[in-house]
mmCIF file of C-alpha atoms and ligand atoms in Angstrom:
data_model
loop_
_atom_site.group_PDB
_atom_site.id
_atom_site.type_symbol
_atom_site.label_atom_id
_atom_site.label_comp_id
_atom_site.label_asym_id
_atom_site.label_seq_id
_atom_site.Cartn_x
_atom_site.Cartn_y
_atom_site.Cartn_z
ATOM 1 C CA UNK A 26 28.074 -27.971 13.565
ATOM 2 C CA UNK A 27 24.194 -28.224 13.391
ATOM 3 C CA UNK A 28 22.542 -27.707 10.211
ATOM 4 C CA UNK A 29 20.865 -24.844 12.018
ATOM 5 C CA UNK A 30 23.924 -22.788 12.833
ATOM 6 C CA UNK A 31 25.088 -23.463 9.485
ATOM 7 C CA UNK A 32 21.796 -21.509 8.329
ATOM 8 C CA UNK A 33 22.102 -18.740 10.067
ATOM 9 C CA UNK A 34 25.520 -17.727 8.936
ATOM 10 C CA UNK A 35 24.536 -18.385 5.278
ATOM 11 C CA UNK A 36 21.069 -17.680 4.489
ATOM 12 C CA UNK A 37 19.172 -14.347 5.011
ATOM 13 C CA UNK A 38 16.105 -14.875 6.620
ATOM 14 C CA UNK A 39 13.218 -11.641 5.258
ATOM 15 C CA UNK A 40 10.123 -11.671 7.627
ATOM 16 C CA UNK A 41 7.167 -10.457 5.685
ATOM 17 C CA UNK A 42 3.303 -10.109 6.253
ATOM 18 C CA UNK A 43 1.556 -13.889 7.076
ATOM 19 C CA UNK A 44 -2.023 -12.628 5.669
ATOM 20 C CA UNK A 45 -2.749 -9.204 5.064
ATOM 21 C CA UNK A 46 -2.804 -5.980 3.001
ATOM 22 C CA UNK A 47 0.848 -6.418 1.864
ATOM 23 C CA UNK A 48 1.416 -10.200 1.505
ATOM 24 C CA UNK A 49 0.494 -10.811 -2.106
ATOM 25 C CA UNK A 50 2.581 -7.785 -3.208
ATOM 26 C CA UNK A 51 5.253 -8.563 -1.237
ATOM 27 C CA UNK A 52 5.408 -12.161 -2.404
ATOM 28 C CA UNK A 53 4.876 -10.794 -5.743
ATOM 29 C CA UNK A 54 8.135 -8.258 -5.080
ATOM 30 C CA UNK A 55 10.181 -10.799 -4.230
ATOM 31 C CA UNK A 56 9.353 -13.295 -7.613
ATOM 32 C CA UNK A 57 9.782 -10.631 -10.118
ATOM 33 C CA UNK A 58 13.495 -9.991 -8.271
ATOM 34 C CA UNK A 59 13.811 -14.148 -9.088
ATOM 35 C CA UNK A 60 13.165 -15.648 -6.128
ATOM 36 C CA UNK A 61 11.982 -19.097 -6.778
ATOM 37 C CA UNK A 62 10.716 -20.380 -2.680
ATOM 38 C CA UNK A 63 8.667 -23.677 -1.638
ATOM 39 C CA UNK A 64 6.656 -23.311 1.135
ATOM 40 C CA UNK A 65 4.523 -25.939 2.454
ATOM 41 C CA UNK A 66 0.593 -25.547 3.716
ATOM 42 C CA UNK A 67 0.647 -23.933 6.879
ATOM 43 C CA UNK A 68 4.076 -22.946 7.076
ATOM 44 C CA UNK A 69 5.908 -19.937 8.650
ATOM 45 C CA UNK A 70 8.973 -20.634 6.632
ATOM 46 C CA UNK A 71 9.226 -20.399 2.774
ATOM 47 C CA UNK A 72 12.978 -21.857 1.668
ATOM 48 C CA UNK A 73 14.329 -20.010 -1.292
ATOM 49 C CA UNK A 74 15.159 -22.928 -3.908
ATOM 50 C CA UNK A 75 17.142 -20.573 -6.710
ATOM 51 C CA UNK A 76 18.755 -17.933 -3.533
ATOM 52 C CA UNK A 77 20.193 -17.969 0.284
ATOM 53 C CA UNK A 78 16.738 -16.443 1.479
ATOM 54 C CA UNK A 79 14.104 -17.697 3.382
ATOM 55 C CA UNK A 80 11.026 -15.944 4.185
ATOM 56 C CA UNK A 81 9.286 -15.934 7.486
ATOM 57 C CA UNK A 82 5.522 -15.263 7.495
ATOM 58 C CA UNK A 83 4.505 -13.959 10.641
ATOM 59 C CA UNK A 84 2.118 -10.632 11.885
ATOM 60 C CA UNK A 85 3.141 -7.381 10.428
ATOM 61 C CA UNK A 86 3.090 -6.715 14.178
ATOM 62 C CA UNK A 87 5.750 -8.724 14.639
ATOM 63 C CA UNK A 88 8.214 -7.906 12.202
ATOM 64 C CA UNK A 89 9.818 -5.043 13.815
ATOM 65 C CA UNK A 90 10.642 -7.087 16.826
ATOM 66 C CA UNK A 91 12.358 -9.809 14.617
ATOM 67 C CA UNK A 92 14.240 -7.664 12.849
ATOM 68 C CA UNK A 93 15.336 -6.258 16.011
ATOM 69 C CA UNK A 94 16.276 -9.220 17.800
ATOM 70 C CA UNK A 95 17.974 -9.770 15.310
ATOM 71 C CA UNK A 96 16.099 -13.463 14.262
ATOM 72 C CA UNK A 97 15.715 -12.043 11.011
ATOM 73 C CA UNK A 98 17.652 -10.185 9.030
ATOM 74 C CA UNK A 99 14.931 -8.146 6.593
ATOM 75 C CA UNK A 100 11.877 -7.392 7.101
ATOM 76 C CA UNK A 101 9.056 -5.986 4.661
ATOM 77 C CA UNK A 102 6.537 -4.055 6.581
ATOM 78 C CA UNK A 103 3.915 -0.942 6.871
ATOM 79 C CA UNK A 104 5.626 2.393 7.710
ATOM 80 C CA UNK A 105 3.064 2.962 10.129
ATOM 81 C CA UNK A 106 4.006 -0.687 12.002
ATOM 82 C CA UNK A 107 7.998 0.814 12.341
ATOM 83 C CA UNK A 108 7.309 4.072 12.727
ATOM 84 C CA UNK A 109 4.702 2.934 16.103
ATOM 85 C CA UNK A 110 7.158 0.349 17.459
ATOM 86 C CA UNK A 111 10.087 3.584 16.944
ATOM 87 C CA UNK A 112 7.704 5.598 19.160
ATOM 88 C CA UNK A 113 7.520 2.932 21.330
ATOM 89 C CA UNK A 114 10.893 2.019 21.828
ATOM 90 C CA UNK A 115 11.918 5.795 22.307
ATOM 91 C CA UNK A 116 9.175 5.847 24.994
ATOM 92 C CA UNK A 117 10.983 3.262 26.869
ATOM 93 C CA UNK A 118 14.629 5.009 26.579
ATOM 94 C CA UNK A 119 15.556 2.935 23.835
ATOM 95 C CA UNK A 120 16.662 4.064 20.139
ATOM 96 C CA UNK A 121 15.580 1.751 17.774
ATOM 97 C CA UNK A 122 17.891 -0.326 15.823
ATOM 98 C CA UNK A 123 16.563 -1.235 12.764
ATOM 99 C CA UNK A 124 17.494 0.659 9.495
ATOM 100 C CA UNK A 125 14.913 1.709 6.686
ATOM 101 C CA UNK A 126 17.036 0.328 3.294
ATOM 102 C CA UNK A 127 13.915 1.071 0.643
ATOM 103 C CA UNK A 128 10.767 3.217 0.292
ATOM 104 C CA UNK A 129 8.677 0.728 -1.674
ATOM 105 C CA UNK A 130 5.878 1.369 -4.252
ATOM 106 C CA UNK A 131 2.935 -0.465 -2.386
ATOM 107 C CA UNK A 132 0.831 -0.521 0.780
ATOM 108 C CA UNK A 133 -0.178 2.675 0.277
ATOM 109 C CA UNK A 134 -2.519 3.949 3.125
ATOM 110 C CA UNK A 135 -2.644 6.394 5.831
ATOM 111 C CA UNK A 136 -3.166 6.618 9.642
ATOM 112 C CA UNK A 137 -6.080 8.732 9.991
ATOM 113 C CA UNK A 138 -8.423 10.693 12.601
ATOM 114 C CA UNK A 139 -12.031 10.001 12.240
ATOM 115 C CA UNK A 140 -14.994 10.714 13.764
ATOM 116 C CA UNK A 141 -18.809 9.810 13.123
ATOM 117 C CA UNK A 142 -20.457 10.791 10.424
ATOM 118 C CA UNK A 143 -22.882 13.181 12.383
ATOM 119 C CA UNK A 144 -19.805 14.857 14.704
ATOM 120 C CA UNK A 145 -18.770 18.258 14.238
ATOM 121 C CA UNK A 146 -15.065 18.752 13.535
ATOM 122 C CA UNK A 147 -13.383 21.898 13.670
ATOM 123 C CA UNK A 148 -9.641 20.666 14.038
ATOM 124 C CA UNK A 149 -7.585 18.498 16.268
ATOM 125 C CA UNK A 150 -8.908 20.896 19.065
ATOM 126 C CA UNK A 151 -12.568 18.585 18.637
ATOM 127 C CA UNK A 152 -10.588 15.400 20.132
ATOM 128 C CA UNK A 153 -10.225 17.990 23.527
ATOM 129 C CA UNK A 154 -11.290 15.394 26.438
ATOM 130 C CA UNK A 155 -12.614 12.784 24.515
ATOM 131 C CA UNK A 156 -11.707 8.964 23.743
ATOM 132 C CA UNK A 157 -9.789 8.069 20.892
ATOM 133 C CA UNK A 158 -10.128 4.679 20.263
ATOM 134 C CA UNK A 159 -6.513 2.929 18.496
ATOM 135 C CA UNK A 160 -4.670 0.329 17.614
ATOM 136 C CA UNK A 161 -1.526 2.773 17.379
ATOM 137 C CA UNK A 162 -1.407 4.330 20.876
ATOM 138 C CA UNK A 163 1.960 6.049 20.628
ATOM 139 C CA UNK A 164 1.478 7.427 17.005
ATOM 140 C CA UNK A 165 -1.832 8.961 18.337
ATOM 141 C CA UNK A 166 -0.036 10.060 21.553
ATOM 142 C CA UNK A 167 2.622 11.794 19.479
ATOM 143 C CA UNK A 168 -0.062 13.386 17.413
ATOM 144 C CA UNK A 169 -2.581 14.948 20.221
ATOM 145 C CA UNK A 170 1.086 16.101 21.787
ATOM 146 C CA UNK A 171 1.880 17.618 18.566
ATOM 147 C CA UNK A 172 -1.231 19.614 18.537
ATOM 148 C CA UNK A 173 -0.833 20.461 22.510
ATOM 149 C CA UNK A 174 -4.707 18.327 22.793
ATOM 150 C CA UNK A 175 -5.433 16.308 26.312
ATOM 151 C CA UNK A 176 -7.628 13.312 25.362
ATOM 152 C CA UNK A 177 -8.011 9.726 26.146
ATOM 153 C CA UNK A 178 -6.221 6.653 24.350
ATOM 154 C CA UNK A 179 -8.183 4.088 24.634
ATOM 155 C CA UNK A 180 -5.801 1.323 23.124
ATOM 156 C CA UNK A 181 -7.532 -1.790 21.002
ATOM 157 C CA UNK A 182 -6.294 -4.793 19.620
ATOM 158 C CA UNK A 183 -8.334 -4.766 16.544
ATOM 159 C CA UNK A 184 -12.305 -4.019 15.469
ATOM 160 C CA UNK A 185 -11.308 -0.008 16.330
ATOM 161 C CA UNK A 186 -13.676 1.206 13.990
ATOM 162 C CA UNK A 187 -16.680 0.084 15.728
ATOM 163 C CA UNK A 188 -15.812 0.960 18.938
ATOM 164 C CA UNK A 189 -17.670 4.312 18.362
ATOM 165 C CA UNK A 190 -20.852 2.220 17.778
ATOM 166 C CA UNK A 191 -20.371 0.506 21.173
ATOM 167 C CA UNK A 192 -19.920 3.669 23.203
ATOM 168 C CA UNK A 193 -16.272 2.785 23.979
ATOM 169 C CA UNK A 194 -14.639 5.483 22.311
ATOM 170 C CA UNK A 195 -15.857 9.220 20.496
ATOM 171 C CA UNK A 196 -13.285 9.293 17.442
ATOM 172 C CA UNK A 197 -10.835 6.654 15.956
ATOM 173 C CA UNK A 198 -7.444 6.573 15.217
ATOM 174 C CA UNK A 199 -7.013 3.684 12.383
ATOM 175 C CA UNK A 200 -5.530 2.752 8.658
ATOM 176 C CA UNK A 201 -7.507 3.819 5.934
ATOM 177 C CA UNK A 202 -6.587 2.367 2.538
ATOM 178 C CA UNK A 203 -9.816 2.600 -0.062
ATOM 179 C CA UNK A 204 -11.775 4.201 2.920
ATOM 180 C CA UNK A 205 -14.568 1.862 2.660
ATOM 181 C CA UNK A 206 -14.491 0.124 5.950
ATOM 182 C CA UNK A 207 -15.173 4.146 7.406
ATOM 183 C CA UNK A 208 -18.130 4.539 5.192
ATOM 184 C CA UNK A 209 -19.546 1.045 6.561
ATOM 185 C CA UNK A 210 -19.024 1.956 9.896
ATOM 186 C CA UNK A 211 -20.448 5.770 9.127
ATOM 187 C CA UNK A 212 -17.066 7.498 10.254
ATOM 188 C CA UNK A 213 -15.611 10.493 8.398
ATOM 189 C CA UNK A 214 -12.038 11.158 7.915
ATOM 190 C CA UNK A 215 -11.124 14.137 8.994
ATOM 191 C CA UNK A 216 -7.036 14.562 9.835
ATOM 192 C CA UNK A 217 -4.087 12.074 8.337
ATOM 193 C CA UNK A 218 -1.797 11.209 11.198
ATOM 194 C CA UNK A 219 0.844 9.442 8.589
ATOM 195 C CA UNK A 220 1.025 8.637 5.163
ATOM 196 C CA UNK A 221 2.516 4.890 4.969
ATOM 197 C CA UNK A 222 3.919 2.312 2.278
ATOM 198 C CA UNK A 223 5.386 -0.744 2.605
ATOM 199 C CA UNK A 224 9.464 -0.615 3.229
ATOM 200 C CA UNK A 225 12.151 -2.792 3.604
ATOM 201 C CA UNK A 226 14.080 -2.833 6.983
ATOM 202 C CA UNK A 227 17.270 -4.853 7.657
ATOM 203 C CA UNK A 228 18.638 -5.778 11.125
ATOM 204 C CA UNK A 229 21.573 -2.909 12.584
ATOM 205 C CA UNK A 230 23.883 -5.974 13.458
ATOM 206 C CA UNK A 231 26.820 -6.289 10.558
ATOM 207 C CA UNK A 232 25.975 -8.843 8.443
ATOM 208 C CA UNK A 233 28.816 -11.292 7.267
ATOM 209 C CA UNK A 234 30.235 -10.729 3.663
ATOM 210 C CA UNK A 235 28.092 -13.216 2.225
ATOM 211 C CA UNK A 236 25.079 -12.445 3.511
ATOM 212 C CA UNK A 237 25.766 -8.587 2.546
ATOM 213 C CA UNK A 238 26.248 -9.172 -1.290
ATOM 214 C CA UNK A 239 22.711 -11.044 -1.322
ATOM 215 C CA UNK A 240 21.471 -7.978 0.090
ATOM 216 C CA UNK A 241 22.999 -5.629 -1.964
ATOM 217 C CA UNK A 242 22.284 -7.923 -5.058
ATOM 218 C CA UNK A 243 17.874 -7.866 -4.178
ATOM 219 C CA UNK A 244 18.216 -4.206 -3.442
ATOM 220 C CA UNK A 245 19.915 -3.296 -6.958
ATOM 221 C CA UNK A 246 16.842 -5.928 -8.420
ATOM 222 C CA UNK A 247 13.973 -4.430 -6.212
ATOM 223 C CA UNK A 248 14.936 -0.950 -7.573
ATOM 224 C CA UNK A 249 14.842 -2.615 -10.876
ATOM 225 C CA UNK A 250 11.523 -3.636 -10.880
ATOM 226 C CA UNK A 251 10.206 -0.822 -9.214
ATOM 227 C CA UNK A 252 11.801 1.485 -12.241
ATOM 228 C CA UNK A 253 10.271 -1.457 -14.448
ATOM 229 C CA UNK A 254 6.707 -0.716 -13.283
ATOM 230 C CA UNK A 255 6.618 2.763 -14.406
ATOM 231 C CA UNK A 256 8.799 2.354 -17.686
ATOM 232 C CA UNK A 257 7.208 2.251 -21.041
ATOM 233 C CA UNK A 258 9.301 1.621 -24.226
ATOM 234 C CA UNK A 259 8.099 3.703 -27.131
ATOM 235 C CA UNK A 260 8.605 3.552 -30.869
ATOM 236 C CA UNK A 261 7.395 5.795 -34.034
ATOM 237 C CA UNK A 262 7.935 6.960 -36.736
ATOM 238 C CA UNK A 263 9.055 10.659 -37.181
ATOM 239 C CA UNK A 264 9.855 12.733 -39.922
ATOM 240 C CA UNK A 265 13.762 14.463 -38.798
ATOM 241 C CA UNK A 266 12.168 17.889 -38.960
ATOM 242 C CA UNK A 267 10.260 16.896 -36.181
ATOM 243 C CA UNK A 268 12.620 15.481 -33.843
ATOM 244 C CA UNK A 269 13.184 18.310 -30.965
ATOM 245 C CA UNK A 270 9.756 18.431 -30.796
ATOM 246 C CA UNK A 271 8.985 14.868 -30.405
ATOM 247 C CA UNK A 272 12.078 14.312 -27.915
ATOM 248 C CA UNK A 273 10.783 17.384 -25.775
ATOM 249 C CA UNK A 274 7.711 15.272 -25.647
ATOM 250 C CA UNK A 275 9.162 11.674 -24.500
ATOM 251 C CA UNK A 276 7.943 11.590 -20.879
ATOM 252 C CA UNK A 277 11.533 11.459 -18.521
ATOM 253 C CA UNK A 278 13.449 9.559 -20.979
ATOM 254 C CA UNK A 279 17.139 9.718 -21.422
ATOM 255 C CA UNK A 280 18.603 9.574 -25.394
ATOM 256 C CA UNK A 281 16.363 8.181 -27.506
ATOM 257 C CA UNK A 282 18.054 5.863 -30.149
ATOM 258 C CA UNK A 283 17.379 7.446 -33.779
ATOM 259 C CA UNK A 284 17.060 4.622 -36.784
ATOM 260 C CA UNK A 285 17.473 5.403 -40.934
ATOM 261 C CA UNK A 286 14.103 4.208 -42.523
ATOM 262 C CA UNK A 287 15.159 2.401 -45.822
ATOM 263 C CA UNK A 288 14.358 3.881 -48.588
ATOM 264 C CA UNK A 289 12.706 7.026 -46.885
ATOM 265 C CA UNK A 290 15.817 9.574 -45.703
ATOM 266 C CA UNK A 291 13.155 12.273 -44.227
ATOM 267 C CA UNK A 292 12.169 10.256 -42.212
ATOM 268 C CA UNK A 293 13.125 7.930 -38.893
ATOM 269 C CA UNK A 294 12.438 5.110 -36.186
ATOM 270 C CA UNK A 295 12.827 6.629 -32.857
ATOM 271 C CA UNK A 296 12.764 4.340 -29.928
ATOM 272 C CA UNK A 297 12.965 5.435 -26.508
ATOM 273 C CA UNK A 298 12.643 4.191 -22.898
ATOM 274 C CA UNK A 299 10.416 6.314 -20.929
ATOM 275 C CA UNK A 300 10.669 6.204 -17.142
ATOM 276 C CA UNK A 301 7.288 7.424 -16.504
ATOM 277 C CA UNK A 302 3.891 6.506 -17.752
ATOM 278 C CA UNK A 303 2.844 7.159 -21.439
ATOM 279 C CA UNK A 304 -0.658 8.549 -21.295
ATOM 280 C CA UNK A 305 -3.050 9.180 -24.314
ATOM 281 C CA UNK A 306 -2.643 12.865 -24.118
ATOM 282 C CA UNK A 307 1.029 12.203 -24.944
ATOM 283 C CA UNK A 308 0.539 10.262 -27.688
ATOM 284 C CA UNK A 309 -1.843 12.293 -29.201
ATOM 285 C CA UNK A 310 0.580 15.207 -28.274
ATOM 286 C CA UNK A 311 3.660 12.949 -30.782
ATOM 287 C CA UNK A 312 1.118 12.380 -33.217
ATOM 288 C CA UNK A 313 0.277 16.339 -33.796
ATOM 289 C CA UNK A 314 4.030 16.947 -33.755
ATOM 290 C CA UNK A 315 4.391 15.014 -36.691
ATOM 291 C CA UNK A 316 4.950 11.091 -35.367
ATOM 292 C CA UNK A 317 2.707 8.087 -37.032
ATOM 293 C CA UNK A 318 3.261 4.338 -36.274
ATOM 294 C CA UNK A 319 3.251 4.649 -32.389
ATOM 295 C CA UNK A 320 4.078 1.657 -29.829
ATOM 296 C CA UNK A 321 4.558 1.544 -26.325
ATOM 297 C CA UNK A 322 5.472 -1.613 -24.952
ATOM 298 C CA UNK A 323 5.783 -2.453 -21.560
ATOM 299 C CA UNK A 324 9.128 -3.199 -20.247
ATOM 300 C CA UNK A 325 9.847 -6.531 -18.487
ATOM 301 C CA UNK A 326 13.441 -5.708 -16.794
ATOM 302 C CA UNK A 327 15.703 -3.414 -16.425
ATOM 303 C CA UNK A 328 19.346 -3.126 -14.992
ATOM 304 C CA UNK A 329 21.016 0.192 -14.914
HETATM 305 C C1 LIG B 426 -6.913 -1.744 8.280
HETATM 306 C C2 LIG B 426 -7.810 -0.915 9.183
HETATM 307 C C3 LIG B 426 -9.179 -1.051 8.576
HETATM 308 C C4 LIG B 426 -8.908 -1.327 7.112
HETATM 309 C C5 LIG B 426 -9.110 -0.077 6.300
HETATM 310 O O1 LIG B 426 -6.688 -3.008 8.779
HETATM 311 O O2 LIG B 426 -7.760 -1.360 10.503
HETATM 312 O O3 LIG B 426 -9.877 -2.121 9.144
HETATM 313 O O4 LIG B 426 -7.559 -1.754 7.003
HETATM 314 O O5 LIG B 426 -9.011 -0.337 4.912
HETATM 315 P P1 LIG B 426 -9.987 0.338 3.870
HETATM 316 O O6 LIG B 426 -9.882 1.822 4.012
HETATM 317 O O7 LIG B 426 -9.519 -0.116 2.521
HETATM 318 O O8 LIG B 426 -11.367 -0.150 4.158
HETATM 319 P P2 LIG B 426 -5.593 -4.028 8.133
HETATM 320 O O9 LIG B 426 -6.207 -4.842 7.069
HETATM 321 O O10 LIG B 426 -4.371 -3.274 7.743
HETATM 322 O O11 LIG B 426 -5.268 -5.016 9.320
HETATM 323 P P3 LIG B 426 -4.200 -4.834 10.507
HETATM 324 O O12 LIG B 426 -4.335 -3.430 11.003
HETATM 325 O O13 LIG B 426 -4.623 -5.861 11.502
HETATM 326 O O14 LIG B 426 -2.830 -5.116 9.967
HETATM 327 ZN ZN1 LIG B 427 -1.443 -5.788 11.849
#
């Protein structure tokens, strides 16, 4: 048996973005769920040194395909690349097989409408006859359909938000993130075609035992660190009068564990996970309700 063969039965290959808007964070996902992976200068292939997962780095474009075909077996991509390529596939008679397995808590952006600066807009009823320039024809096609509006796609492979500029188009249909390549290009946003974050896909094709139990083993980790993120552990001090009041404060935590001071039996240590952000206002909020010696600490992991 080639070494090659022997691969593919044992080690999960996850395609993820080469260069782009989601590469950092997703190599960033991956390393706080303990993958350790060498990859050399110009490679598509990272090899996972401490797990049986290697990552591909290819297009985002391209990752829906793979996962498809079946040449990889995750994939961590846009929304707005699967949900185009679902379109697409249902255009052409096909269902797609690929199956969303987690919602994740970056690449937030959205597919949007926009038109210059100077064009009037009084609802998708303004894109009547014109040229929508895209690099997502059958989201866009789905949308005007939606809204019962005949207009041109004019389908790009890129640069879509100057093709107003050149005369090749009257409104776009592109990702906006910060919004700041619109404002170069003096485009307005005007109607949000899909909302979008990054999520993980895995091939339909059964996966052997193996392989499975490495899947479900980075699943249970990424929704550790994504609980991680938001969690803050807190500490004060409180006297025991004040206790239902501070625990109705504790933002979304579960039983706090209550601690005897020494030497002081008014009063207690509370410490608490909370699985939402701690702002000032809630802290200030503990401290009127009686609490002193405050500390939130971040939390590094977490495994329910
Ligand atoms: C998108 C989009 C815009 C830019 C918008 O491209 O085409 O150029 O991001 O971001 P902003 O609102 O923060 O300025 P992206 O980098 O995703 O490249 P891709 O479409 O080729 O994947
Ligand atoms: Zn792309």
């Amino acid at each position: 048996m080639s070494a090659s063969v022997i691969d593919k039965a044992t080690r999960l290959k996850l395609a993820i973005q080469k260069s782009g808007r989601l590469t950092d964070h997703s190599t960033d996902l991956l390393m706080r769920c303990g993958l350790k992976f060498s990859r050399g200068k110009d490679q598509l292939v990272g090899f996972g040194e401490n797990m049986p997962l290697d990552l591909l780095f290819v297009r985002d474009d391209d990752i829906p395909d793979l996962v498809e075909e079946d040449v990889c077996d995750l994939g961590l991509v846009g929304l707005n690349v699967i949900e185009e390529k679902r379109l697409e596939m249902a255009a052409r008679g096909h269902a797609t097989r690929f199956e969303v397995l987690r919602s994740l808590d970056f690449g937030r952006c959205r597919l949007s409408i926009a038109v210059p600066d100077d064009a009037a807009w009084t609802g998708p009823e303004s894109l009547r006859g014109k040229r929508v320039a895209t690099t997502y024809p059958f989201l866009l096609g789905n949308y005007l359909r939606t809204h019962g509006i005949d207009a041109e796609v004019v389908t790009l492979s890129g640069a879509v938000e100057i093709a107003p500029r050149l005369g090749r188009a009257d409104a776009i249909c592109d990702l906006v993130s910060t919004g700041s390549t619109l404002i170069a290009n003096r485009l307005r946003e005007v109607e949000t075609v899909l909302q979008s974050n990054a999520v993980l896909v895995r091939t339909p094709l059964e996966l052997p035992a193996d392989k499975m139990a490495w899947v479900e083993r980075l699943l249970m980790r990424i929704d550790g660190v994504q609980q991680v993120r938001e969690s803050k552990y807190i500490m004060l001090h409180a006297p025991r009068s004040a206790l239902p009041a501070i625990r109705k404060l504790l933002p979304g935590s579960e039983s706090p564990t209550i601690i005897p001071l020494e030497g002081n039996p008014d009063k207690v240590a509370v410490h608490a996970v909370c699985r939402e952000n701690v702002f000032w206002e809630t802290l200030e909020s503990l401290k009127a309700a009686g609490a002193s010696a405050l500390l939130v600490l971040p939390v590094e992991k977490m495994l329910a």
